[in-house]
mmCIF file of C-alpha atoms in Angstrom:
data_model
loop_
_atom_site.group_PDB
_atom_site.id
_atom_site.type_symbol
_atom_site.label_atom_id
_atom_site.label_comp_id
_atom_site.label_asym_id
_atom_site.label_seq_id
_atom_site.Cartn_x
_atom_site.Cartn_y
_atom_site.Cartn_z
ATOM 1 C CA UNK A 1 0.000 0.000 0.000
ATOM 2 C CA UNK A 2 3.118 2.382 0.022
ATOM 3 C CA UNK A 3 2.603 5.148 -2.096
ATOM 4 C CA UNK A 4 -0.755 4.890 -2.733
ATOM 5 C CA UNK A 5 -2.954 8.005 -2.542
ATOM 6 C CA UNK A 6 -6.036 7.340 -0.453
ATOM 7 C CA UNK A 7 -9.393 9.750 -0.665
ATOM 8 C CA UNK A 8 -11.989 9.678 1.495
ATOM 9 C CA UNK A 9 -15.520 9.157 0.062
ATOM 10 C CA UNK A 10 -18.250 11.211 2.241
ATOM 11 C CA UNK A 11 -20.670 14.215 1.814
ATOM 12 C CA UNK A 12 -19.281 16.272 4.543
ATOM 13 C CA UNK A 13 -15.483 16.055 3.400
ATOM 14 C CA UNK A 14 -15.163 20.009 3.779
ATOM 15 C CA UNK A 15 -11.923 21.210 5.369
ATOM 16 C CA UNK A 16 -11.124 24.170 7.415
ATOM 17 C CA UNK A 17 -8.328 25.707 9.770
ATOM 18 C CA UNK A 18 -8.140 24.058 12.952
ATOM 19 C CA UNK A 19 -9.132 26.657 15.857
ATOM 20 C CA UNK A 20 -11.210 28.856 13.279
ATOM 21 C CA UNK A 21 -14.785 29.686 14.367
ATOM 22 C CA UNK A 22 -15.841 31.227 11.084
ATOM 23 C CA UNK A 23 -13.876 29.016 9.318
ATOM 24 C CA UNK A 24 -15.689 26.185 11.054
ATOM 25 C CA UNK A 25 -18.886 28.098 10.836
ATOM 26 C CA UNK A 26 -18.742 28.663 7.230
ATOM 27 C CA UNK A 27 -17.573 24.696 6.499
ATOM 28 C CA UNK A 28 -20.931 23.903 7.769
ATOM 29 C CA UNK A 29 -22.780 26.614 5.617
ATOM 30 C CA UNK A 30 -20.685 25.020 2.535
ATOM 31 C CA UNK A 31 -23.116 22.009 3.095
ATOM 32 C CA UNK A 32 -26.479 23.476 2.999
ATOM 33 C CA UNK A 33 -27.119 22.715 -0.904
ATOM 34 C CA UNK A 34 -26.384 18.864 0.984
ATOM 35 C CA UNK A 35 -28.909 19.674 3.636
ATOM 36 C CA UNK A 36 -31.570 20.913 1.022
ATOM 37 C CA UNK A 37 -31.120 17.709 -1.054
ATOM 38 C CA UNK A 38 -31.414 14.901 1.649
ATOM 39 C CA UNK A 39 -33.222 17.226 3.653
ATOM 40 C CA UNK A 40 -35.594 19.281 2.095
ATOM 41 C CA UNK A 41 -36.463 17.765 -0.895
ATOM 42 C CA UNK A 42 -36.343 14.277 0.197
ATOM 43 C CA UNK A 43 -38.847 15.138 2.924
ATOM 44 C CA UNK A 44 -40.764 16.526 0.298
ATOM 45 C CA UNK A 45 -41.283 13.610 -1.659
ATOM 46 C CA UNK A 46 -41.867 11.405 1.268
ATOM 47 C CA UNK A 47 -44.668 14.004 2.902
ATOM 48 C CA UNK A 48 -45.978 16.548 0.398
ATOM 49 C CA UNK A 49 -45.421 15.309 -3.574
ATOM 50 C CA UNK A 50 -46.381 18.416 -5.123
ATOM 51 C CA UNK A 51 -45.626 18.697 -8.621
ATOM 52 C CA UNK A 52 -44.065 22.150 -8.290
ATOM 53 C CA UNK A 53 -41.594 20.917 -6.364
ATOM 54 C CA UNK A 54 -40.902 17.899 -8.003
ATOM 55 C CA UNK A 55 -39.693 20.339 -11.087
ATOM 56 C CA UNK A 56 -38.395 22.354 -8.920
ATOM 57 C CA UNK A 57 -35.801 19.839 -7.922
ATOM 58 C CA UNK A 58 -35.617 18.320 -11.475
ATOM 59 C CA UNK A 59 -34.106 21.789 -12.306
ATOM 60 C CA UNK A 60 -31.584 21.248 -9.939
ATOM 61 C CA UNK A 61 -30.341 18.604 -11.169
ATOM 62 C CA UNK A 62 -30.025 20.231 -14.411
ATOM 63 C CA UNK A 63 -28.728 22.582 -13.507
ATOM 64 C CA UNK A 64 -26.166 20.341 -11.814
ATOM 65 C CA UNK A 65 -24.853 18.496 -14.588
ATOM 66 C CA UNK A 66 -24.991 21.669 -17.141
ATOM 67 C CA UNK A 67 -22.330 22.602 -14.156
ATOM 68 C CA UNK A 68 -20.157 19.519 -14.972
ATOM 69 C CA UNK A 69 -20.559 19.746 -18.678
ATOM 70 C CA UNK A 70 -18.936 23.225 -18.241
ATOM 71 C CA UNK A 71 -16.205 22.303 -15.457
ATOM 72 C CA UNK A 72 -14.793 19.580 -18.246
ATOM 73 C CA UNK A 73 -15.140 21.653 -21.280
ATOM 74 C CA UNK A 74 -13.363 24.618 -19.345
ATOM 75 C CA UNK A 75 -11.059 22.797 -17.752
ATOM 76 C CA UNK A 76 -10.193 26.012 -15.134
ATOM 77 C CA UNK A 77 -8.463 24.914 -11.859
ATOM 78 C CA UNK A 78 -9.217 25.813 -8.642
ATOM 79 C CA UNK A 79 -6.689 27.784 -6.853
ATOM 80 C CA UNK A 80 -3.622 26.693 -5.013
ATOM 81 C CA UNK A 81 -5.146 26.993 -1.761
ATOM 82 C CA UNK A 82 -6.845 23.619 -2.842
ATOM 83 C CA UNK A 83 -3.658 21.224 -2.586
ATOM 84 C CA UNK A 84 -3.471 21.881 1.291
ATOM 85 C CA UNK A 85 -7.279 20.577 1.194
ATOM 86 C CA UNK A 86 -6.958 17.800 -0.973
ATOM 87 C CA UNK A 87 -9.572 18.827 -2.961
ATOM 88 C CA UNK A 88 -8.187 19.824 -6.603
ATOM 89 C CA UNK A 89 -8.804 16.890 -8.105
ATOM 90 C CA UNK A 90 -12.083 18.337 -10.085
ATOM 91 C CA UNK A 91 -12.655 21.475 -12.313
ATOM 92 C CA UNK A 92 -13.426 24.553 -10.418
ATOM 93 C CA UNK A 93 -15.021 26.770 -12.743
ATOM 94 C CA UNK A 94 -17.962 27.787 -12.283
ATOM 95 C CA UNK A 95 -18.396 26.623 -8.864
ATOM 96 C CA UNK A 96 -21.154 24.326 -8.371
ATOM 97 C CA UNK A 97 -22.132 24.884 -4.861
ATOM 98 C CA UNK A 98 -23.100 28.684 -5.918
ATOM 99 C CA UNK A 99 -24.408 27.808 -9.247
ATOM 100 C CA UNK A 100 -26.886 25.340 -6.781
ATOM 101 C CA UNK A 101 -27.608 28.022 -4.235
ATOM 102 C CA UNK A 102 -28.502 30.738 -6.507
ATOM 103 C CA UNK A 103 -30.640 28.578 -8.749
ATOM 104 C CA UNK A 104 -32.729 27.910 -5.380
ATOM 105 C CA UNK A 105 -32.994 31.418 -4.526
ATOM 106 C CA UNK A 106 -34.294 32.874 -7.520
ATOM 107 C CA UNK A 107 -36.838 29.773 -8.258
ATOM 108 C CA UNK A 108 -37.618 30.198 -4.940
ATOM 109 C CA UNK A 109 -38.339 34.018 -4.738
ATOM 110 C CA UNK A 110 -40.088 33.409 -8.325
ATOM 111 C CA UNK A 111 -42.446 30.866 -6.413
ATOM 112 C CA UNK A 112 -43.013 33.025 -3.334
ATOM 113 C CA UNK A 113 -43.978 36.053 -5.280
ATOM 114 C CA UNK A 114 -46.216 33.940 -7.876
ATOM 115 C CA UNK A 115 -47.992 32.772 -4.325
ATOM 116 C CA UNK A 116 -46.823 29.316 -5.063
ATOM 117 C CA UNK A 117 -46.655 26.740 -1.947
ATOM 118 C CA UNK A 118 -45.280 29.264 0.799
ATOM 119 C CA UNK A 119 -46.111 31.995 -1.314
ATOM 120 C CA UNK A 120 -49.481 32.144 0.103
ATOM 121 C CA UNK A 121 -48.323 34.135 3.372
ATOM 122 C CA UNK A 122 -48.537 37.868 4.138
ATOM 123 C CA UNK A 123 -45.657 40.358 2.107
ATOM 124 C CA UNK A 124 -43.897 40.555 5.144
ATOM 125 C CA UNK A 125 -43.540 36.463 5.685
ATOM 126 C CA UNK A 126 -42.479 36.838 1.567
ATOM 127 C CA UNK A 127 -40.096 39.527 2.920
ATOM 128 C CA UNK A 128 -38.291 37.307 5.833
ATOM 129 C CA UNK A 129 -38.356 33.659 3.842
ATOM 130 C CA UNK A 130 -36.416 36.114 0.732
ATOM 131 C CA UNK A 131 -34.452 37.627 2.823
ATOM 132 C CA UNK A 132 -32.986 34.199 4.781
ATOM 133 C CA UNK A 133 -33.295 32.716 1.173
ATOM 134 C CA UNK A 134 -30.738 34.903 -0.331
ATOM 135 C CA UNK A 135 -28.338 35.648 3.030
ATOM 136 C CA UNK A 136 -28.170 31.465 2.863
ATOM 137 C CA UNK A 137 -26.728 31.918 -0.842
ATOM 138 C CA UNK A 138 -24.249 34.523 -0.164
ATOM 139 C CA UNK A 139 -22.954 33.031 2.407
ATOM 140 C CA UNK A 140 -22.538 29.700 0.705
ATOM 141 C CA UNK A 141 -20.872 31.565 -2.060
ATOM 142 C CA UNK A 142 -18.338 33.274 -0.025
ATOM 143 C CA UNK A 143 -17.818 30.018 1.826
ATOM 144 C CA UNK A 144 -16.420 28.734 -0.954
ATOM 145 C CA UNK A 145 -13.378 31.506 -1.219
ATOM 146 C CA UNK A 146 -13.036 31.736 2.848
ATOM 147 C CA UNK A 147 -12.285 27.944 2.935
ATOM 148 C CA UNK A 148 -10.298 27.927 -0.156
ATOM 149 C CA UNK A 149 -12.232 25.770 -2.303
ATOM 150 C CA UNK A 150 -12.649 28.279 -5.826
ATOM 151 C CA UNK A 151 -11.733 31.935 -6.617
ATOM 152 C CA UNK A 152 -14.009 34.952 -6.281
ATOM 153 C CA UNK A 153 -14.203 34.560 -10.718
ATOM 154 C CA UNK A 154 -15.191 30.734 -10.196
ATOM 155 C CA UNK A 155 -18.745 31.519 -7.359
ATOM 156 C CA UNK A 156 -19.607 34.505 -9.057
ATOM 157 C CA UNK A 157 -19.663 32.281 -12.358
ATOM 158 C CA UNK A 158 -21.688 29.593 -10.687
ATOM 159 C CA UNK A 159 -24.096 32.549 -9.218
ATOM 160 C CA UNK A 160 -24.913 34.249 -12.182
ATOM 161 C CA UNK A 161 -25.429 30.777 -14.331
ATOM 162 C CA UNK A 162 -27.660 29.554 -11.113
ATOM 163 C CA UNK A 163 -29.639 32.326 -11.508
ATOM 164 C CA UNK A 164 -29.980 32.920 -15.096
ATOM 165 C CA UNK A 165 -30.859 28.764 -15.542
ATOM 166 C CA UNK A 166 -33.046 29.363 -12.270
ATOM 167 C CA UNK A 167 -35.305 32.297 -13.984
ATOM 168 C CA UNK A 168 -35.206 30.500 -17.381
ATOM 169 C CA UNK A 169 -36.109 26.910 -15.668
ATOM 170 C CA UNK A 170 -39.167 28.782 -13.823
ATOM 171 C CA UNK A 171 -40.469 30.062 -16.848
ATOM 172 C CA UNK A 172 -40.384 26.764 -18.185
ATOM 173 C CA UNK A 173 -41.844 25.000 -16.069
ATOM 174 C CA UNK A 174 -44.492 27.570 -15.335
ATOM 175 C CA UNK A 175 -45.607 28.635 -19.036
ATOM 176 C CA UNK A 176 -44.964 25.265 -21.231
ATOM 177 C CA UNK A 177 -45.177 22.598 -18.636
ATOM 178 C CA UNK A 178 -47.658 23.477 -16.363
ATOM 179 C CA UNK A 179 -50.416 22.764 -18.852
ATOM 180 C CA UNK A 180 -49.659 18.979 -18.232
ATOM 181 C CA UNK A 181 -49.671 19.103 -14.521
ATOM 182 C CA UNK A 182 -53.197 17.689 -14.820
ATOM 183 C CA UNK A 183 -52.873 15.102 -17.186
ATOM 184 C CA UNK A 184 -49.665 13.743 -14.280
ATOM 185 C CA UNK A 185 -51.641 13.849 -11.618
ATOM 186 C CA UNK A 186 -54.736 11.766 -13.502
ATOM 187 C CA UNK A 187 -52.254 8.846 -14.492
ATOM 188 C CA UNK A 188 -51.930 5.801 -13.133
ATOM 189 C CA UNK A 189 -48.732 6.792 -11.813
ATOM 190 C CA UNK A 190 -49.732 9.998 -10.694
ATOM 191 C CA UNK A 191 -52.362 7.931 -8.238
ATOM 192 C CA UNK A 192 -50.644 5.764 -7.372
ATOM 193 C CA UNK A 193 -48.069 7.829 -5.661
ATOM 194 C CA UNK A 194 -50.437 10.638 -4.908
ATOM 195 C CA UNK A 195 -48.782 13.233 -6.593
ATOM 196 C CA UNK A 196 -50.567 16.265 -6.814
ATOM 197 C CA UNK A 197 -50.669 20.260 -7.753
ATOM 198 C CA UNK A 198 -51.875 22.744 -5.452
ATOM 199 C CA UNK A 199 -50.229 25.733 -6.910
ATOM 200 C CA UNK A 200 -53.385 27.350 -7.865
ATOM 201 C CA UNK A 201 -54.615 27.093 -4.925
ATOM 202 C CA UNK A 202 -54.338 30.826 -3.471
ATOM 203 C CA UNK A 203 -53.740 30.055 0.325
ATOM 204 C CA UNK A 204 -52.397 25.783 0.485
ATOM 205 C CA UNK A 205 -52.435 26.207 4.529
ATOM 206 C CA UNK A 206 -55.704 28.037 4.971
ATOM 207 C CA UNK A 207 -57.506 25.294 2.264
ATOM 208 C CA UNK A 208 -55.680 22.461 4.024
ATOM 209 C CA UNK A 209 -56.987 23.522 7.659
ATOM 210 C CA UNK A 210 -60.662 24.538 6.468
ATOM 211 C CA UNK A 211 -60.740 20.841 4.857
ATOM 212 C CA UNK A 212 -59.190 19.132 7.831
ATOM 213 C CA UNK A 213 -62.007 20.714 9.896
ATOM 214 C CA UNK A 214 -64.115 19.519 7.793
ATOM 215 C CA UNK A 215 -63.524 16.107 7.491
ATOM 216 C CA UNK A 216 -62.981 16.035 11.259
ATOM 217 C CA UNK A 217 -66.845 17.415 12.380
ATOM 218 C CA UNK A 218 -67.566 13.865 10.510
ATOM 219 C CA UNK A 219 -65.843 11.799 13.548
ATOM 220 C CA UNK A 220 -66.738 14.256 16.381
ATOM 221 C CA UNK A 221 -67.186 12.036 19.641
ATOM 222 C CA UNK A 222 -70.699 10.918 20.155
ATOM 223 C CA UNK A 223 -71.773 10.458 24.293
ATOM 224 C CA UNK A 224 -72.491 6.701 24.418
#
């Protein structure tokens, strides 16, 4: 086994300076696009399976390997600062992680401001779910640079392609696609997994309460 170059295989293989809080701080922000994959969308699937969504994430993964069509076409490599992390054996521009987190925002902030799944809640809630939306992308973009991982050239690449495919991916979806929500939710598929649209439905929470009332007065306890 002398001489043999061994690499760890694992989803939280981000490296930072021992001893620094923001550095450490930041390596954990560097994993949110993991935490809204497994996470987010996952629990999604398993709870919700809205079709929105469901494109929604599609896009991603898009998105994703557009990414990796570029990185090996361009060829760019990340800077020196990757050697002490072990990490230079991939491509670094554009950097993925910001393409990813930018895509999310502005599909996001396209859905809240269409009043499409949490969409449906006040301006201000609109205001705070934006705001936390797009602070969570900047910071994963300037993760990347703190920790070493790309240049400030390679994460503002990834950010503008996330959000120009983001924008382009929600129009998509939402004027050619959307017509055949309908005819995915009526196949056998479709019920069989319960997959389902509520996106023009103006309020999802209040119309999901005001039903679950509704069924509930049926099975109201009776005095024996």
């Amino acid at each position: 086994m002398s001489g043999v170059q061994l690499k760890a295989v694992t989803l939280t293989h981000v490296r930072y300076q021992k001893g620094d809080q923001l550095g450490h701080f930041l390596a954990w922000v560097s994993l949110i696009p993991v935490f809204i994959s497994l996470g987010g969308f996952s629990s999604h699937f398993l709870f919700r399976r809205e079709l929105q969504v469901m494109f929604f994430a599609l896009g991603l993964l898009i998105s994703q390997f557009i990414n990796e069509l570029i990185k090996k076409s361009v060829q760019q490599a990340r800077p020196e600062t990757c050697v002490l992390l072990e990490m230079c054996d991939s491509h670094g521009w554009p950097s993925s992680h910001s393409q990813y987190m930018f895509f999310f925002a502005v599909y996001f902030s396209l859905m809240t401001w269409r009043g499409i799944g949490l969409g449906s809640g006040s301006g201000s809630t609109k205001w705070v779910f934006d705001a936390l939306n797009w602070s969570l992308a900047v910071l994963t973009m300037y993760s990347r640079v703190y920790l070493g991982y790309h240049t400030v050239a390679q994460v503002l690449a990834g950010a503008s392609l996330g959000i120009v495919l983001g924008a382009l991916w929600f129009w998509v979806v939402n004027t050619k696609l959307y017509c055949y929500f309908p005819l995915i939710e009526e196949s056998a598929l479709g019920r069989m997994f319960y997959i389902k649209d509520t996106s023009h439905i103006p309020n999802v929470l209040k119309f999901e309460y005001d039903n679950a009332r509704a069924a509930r007065k049926k099975f109201d306890c009776k005095d024996n």
